mmCIF file of C-alpha atoms and ligand atoms in Angstrom:
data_model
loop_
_atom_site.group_PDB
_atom_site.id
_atom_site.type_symbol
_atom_site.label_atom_id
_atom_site.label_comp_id
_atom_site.label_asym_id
_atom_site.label_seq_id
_atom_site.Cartn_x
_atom_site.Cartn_y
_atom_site.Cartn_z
ATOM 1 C CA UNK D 19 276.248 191.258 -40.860
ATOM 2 C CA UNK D 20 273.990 189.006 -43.036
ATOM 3 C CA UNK D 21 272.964 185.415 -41.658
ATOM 4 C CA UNK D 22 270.856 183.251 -43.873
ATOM 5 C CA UNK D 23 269.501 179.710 -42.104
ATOM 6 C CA UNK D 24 268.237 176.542 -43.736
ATOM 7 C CA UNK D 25 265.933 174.894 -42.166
ATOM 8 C CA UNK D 26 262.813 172.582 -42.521
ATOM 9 C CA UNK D 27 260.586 174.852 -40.025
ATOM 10 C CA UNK D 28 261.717 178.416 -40.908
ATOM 11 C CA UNK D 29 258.485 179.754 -39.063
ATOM 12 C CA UNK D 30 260.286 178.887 -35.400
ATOM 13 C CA UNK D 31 262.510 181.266 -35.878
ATOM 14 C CA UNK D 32 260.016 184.484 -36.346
ATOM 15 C CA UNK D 33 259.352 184.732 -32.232
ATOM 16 C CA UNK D 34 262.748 184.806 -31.084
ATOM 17 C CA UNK D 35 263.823 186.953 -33.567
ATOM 18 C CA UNK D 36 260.997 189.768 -33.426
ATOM 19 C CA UNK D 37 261.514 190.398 -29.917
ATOM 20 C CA UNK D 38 263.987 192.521 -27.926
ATOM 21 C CA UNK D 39 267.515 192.963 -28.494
ATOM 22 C CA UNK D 40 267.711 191.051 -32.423
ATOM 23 C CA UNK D 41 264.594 193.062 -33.107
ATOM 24 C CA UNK D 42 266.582 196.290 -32.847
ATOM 25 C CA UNK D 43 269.429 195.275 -34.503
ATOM 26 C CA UNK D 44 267.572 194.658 -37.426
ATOM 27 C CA UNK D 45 266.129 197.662 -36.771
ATOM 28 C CA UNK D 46 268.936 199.636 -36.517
ATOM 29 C CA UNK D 47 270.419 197.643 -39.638
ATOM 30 C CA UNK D 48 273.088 196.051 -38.033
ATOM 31 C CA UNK D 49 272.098 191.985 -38.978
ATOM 32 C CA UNK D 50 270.009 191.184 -41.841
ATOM 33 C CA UNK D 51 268.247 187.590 -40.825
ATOM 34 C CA UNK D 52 267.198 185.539 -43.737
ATOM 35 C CA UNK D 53 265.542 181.797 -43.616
ATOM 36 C CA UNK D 54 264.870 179.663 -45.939
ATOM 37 C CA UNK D 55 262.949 176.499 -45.864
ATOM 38 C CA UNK D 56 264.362 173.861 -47.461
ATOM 39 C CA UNK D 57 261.767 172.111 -48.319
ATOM 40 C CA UNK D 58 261.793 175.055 -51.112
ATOM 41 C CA UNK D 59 264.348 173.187 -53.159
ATOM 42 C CA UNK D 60 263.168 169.716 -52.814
ATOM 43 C CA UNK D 61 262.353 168.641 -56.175
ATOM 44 C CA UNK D 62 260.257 165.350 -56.329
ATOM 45 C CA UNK D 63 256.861 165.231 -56.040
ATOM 46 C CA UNK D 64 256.078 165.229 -52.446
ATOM 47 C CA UNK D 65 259.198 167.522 -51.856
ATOM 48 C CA UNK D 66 260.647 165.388 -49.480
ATOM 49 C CA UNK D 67 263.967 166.056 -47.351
ATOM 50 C CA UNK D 68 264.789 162.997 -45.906
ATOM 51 C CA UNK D 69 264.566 159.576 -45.907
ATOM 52 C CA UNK D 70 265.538 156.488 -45.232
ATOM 53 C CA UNK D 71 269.088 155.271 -43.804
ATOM 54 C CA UNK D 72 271.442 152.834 -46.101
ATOM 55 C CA UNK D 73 272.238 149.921 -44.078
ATOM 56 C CA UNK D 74 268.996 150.567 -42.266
ATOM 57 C CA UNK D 75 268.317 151.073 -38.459
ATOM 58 C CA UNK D 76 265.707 153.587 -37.134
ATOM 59 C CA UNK D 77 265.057 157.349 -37.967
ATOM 60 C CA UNK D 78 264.916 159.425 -41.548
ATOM 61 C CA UNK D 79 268.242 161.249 -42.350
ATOM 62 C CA UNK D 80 267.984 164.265 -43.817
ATOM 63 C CA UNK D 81 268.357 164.312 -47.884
ATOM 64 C CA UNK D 82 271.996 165.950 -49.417
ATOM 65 C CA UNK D 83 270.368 167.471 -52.582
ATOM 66 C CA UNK D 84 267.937 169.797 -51.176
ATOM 67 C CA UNK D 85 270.541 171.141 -48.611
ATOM 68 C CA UNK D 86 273.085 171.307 -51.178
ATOM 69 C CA UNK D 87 271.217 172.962 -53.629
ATOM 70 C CA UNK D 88 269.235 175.964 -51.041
ATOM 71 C CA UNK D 89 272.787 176.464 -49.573
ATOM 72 C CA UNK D 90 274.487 176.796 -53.042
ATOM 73 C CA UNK D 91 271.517 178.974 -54.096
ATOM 74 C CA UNK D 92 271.832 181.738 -51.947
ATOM 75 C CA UNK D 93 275.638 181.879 -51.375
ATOM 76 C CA UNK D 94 276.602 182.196 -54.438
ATOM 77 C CA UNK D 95 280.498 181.907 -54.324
ATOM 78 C CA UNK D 96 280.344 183.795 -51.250
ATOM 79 C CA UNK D 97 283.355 181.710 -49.122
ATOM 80 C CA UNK D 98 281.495 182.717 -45.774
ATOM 81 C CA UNK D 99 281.576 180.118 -43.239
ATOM 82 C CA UNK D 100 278.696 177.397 -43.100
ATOM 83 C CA UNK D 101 277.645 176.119 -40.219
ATOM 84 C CA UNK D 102 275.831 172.865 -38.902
ATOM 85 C CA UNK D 103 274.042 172.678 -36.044
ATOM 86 C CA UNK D 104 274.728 169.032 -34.465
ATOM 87 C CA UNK D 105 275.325 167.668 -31.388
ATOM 88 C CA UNK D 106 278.658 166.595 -32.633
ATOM 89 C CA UNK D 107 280.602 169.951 -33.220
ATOM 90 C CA UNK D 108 282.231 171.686 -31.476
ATOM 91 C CA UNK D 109 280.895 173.265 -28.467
ATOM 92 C CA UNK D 110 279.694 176.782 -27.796
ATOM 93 C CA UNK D 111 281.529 179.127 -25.444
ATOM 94 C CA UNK D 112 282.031 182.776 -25.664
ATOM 95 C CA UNK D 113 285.179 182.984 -27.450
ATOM 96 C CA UNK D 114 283.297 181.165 -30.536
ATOM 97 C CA UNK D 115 280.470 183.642 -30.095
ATOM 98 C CA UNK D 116 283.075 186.145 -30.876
ATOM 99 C CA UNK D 117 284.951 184.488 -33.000
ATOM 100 C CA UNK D 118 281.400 184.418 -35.506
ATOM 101 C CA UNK D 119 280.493 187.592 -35.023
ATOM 102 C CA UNK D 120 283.659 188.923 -36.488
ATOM 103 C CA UNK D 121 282.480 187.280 -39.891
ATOM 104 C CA UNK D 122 280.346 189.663 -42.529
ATOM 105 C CA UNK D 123 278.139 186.417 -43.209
ATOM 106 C CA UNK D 124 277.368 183.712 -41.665
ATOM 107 C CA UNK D 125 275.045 180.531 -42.666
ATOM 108 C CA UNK D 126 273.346 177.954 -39.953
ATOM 109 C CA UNK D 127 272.041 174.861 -41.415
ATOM 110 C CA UNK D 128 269.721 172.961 -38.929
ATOM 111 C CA UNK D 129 269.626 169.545 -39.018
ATOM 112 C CA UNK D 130 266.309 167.313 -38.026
ATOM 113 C CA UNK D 131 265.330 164.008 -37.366
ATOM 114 C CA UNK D 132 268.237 160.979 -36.606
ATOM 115 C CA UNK D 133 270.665 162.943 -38.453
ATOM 116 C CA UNK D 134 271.889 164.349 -42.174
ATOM 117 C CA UNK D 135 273.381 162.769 -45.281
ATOM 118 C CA UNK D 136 277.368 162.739 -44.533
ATOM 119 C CA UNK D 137 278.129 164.357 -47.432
ATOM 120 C CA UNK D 138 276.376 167.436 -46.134
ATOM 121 C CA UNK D 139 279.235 167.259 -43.294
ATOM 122 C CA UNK D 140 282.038 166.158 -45.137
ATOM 123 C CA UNK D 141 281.592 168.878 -48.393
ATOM 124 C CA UNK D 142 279.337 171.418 -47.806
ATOM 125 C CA UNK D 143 279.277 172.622 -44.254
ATOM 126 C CA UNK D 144 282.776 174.412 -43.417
ATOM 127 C CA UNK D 145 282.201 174.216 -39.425
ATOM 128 C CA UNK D 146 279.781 171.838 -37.213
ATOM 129 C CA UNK D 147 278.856 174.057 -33.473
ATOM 130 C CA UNK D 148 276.874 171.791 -30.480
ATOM 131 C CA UNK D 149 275.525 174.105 -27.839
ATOM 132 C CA UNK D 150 275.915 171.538 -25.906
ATOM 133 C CA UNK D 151 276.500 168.230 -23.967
ATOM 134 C CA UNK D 152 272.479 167.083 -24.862
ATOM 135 C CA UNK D 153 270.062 166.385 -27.794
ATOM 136 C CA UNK D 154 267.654 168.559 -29.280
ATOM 137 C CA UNK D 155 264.956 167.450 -31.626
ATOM 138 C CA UNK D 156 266.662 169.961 -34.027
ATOM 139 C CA UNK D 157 269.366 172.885 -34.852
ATOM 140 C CA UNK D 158 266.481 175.325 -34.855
ATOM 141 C CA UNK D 159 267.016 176.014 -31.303
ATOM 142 C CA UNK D 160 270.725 175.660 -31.288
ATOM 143 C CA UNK D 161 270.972 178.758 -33.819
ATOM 144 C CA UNK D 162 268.361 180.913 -32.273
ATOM 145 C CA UNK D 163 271.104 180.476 -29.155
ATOM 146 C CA UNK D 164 273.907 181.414 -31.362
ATOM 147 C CA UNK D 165 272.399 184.081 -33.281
ATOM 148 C CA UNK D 166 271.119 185.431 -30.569
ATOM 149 C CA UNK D 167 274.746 185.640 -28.903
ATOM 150 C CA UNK D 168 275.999 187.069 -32.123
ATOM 151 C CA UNK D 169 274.427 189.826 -32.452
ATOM 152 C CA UNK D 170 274.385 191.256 -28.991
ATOM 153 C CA UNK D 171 278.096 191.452 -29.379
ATOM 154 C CA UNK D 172 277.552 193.711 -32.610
ATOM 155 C CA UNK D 173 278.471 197.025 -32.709
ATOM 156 C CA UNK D 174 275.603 199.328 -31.743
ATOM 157 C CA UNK D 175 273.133 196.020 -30.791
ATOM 158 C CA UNK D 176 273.048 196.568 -26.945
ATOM 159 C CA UNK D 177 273.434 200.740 -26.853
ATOM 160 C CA UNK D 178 275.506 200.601 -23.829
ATOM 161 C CA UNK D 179 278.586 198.927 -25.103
ATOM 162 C CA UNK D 180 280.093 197.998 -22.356
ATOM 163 C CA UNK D 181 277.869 195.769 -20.677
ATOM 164 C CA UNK D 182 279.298 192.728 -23.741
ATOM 165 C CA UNK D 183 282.284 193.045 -22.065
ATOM 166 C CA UNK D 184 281.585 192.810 -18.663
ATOM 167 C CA UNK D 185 278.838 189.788 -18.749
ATOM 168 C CA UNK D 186 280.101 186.885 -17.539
ATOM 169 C CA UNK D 187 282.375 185.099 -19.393
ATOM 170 C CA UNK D 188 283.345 187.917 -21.664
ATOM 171 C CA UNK D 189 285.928 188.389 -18.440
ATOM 172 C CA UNK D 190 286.283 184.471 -17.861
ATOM 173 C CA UNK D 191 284.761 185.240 -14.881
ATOM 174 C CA UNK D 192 281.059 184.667 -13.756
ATOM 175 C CA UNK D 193 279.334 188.545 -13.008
ATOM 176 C CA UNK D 194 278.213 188.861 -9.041
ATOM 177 C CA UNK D 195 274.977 190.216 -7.661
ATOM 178 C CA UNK D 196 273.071 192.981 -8.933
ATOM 179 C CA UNK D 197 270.401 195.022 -7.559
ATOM 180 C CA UNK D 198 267.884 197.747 -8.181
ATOM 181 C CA UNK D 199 265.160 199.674 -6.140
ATOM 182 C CA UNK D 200 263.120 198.792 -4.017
ATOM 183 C CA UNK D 201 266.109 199.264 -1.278
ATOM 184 C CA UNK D 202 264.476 197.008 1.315
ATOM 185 C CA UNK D 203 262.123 194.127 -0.472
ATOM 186 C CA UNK D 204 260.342 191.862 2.204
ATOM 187 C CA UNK D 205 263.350 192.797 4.630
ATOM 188 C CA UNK D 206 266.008 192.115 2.589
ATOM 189 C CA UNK D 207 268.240 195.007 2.199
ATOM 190 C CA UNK D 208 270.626 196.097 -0.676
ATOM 191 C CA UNK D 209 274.186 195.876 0.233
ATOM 192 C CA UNK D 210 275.442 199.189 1.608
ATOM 193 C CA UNK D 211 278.792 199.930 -0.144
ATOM 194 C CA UNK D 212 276.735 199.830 -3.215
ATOM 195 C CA UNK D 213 274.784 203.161 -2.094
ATOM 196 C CA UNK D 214 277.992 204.630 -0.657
ATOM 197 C CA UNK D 215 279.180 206.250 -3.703
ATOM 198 C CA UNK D 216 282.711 205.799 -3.237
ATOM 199 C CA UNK D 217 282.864 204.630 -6.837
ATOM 200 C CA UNK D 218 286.678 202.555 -6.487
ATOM 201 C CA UNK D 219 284.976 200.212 -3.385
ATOM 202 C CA UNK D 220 281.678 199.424 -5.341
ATOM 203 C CA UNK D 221 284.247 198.445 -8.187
ATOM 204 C CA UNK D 222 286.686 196.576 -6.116
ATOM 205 C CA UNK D 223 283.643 194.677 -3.951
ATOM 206 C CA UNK D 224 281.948 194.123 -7.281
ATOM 207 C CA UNK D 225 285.179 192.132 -8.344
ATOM 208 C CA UNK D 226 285.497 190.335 -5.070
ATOM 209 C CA UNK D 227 281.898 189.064 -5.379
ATOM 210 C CA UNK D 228 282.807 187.952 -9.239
ATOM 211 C CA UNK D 229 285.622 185.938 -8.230
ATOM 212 C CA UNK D 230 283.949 184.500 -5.433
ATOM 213 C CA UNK D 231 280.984 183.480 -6.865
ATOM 214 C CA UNK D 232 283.141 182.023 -9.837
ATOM 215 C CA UNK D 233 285.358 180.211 -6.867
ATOM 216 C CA UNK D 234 281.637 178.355 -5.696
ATOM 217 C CA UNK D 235 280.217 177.623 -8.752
ATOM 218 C CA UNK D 236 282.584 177.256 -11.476
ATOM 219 C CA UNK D 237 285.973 176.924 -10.437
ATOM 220 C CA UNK D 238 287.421 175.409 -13.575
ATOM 221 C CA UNK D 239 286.805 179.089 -15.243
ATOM 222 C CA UNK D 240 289.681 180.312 -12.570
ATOM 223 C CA UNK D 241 292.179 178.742 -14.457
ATOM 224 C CA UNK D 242 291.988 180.747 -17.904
ATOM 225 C CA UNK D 243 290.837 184.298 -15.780
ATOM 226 C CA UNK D 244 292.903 187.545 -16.084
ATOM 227 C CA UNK D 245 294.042 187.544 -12.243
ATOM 228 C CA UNK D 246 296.399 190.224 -10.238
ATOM 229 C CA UNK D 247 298.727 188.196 -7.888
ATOM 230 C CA UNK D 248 296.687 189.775 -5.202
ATOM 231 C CA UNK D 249 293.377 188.172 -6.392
ATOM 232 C CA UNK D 250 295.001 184.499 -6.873
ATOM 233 C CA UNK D 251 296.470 184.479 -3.071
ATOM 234 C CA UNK D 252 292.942 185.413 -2.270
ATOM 235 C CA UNK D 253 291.639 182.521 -3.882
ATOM 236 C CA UNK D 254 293.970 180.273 -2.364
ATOM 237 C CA UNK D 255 293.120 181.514 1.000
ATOM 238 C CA UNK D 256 289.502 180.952 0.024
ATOM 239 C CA UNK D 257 290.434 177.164 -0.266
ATOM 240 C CA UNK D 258 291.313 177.072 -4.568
ATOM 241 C CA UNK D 259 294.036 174.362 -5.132
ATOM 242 C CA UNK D 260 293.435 174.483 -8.749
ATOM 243 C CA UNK D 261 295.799 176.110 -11.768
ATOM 244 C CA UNK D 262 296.136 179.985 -12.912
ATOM 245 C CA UNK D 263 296.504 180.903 -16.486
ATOM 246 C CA UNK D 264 300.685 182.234 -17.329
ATOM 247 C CA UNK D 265 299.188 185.083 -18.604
ATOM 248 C CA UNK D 266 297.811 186.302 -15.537
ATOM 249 C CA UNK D 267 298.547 190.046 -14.992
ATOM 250 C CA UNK D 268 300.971 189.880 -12.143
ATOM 251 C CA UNK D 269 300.924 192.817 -9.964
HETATM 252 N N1 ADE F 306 271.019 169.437 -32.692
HETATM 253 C C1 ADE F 306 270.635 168.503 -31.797
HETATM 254 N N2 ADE F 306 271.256 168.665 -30.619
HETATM 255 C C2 ADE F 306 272.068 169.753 -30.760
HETATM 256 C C3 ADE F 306 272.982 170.418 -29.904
HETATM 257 N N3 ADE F 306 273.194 170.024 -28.650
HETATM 258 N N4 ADE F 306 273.640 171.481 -30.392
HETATM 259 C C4 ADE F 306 273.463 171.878 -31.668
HETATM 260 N N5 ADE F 306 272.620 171.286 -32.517
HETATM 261 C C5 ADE F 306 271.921 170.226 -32.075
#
């Protein structure tokens, strides 16, 4: 995969991605990570990339030509998707993490100060992501957060493949405890079953915790979750009233 990002501080993005998991993958070849500063293409005088809003009001808005022309610049006619980072789009959840990381290329444009030119929305960008319900000062942040859940779902990026598909949400469902050595820390002991070795309970207690720590702290995710007809009469005896998805696998 190849991700390019526009931007008008490129250097934030060099800690997050020279650490730890996006590290290796570049490593390993599996993303190539280009930014680009924007300012780059600017092309009066004092290079500026925004300015002031028609109509006036507070805040600089972000120039169209310098976006338009870095963008144009390295995609060439390249139809991959482009993406702005805005508080507006549409919000983040796994299945749009996966949904990106399915594409060979993929572009991030991060916006800055009150906002960006329209036209930048209307004909240049082909999709607009929030990470969510807040404001940030910028989209810097917002595609470190994406990339970052990108490429962990690559091919090859974690080296033990399975753990994508078992975080939470990858099931719909949030992941329960986990625990490693010391056995006893300050008195607190790790669950038995989990040392028993009888390799079916630890999976089937391992589920049970998953759907009832979903149940307590996000119930609405319940309602889209793969569930046996065994697991959803559970819930309701653990007090859920709310819907099951029809695709439930009914056993
Ligand atoms: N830029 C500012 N706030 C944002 C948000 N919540 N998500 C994505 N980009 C943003």
């Amino acid at each position: 995969m190849r991700i390019d990002i526009f931007s008008i501080f490129p250097e934030m993005f060099s800690g997050p991605f020279g650490a730890s998991i996006i590290k290796r993958a570049i490593e390993r070849g599996l993303v190539e990570i280009h930014t680009h500063n924007i300012r780059d293409w600017a092309t009066d005088k004092h290079q500026m990339t925004d300015d002031t809003p028609y109509g006036g009001g507070g805040g600089m808005i972000m120039k169209p030509e310098p976006i338009f022309a870095a963008v144009e610049a390295i995609r060439g006619d390249d139809p991959c998707p482009v993406i702005l980072l805005s508080p507006q789009g549409r919000v983040l959840d796994q299945q749009v993490v996966a949904e990106l990381a399915a594409h060979e290329r993929l572009m991030f444009v991060c916006g800055r100060y009150e906002g960006v030119d329209e036209r930048v929305r209307q004909h240049l960008v082909t999709d607009e992501i929030s990470i969510g319900d807040y404001v940030l000062s910028g989209g810097e942040l917002a595609a470190m957060v994406i990339v970052d859940a990108v490429v962990r779902l690559l091919p090859g990026a974690l080296g033990h493949e399975l753990a994508a598909a078992e975080d939470s949400h990858a099931t719909a469902l949030l992941e329960g405890p986990h625990y490693t050595r010391p056995l006893v820390f300050r008195g607190w002991e790790v669950p038995a079953i989990l040392r028993s070795g009888h390799h079916a309970q630890v999976a089937a207690w391992r589920r049970r915790q998953s759907l009832q720590r979903t149940l307590e702290r996000r119930p609405d995710l319940l309602a889209t979750a793969s569930l046996s007809a065994e697991e959803r009469a559970w819930l309701r005896s653990q007090g859920y009233t709310g819907p099951f998805a029809h695709d439930s696998n009914d056993t």
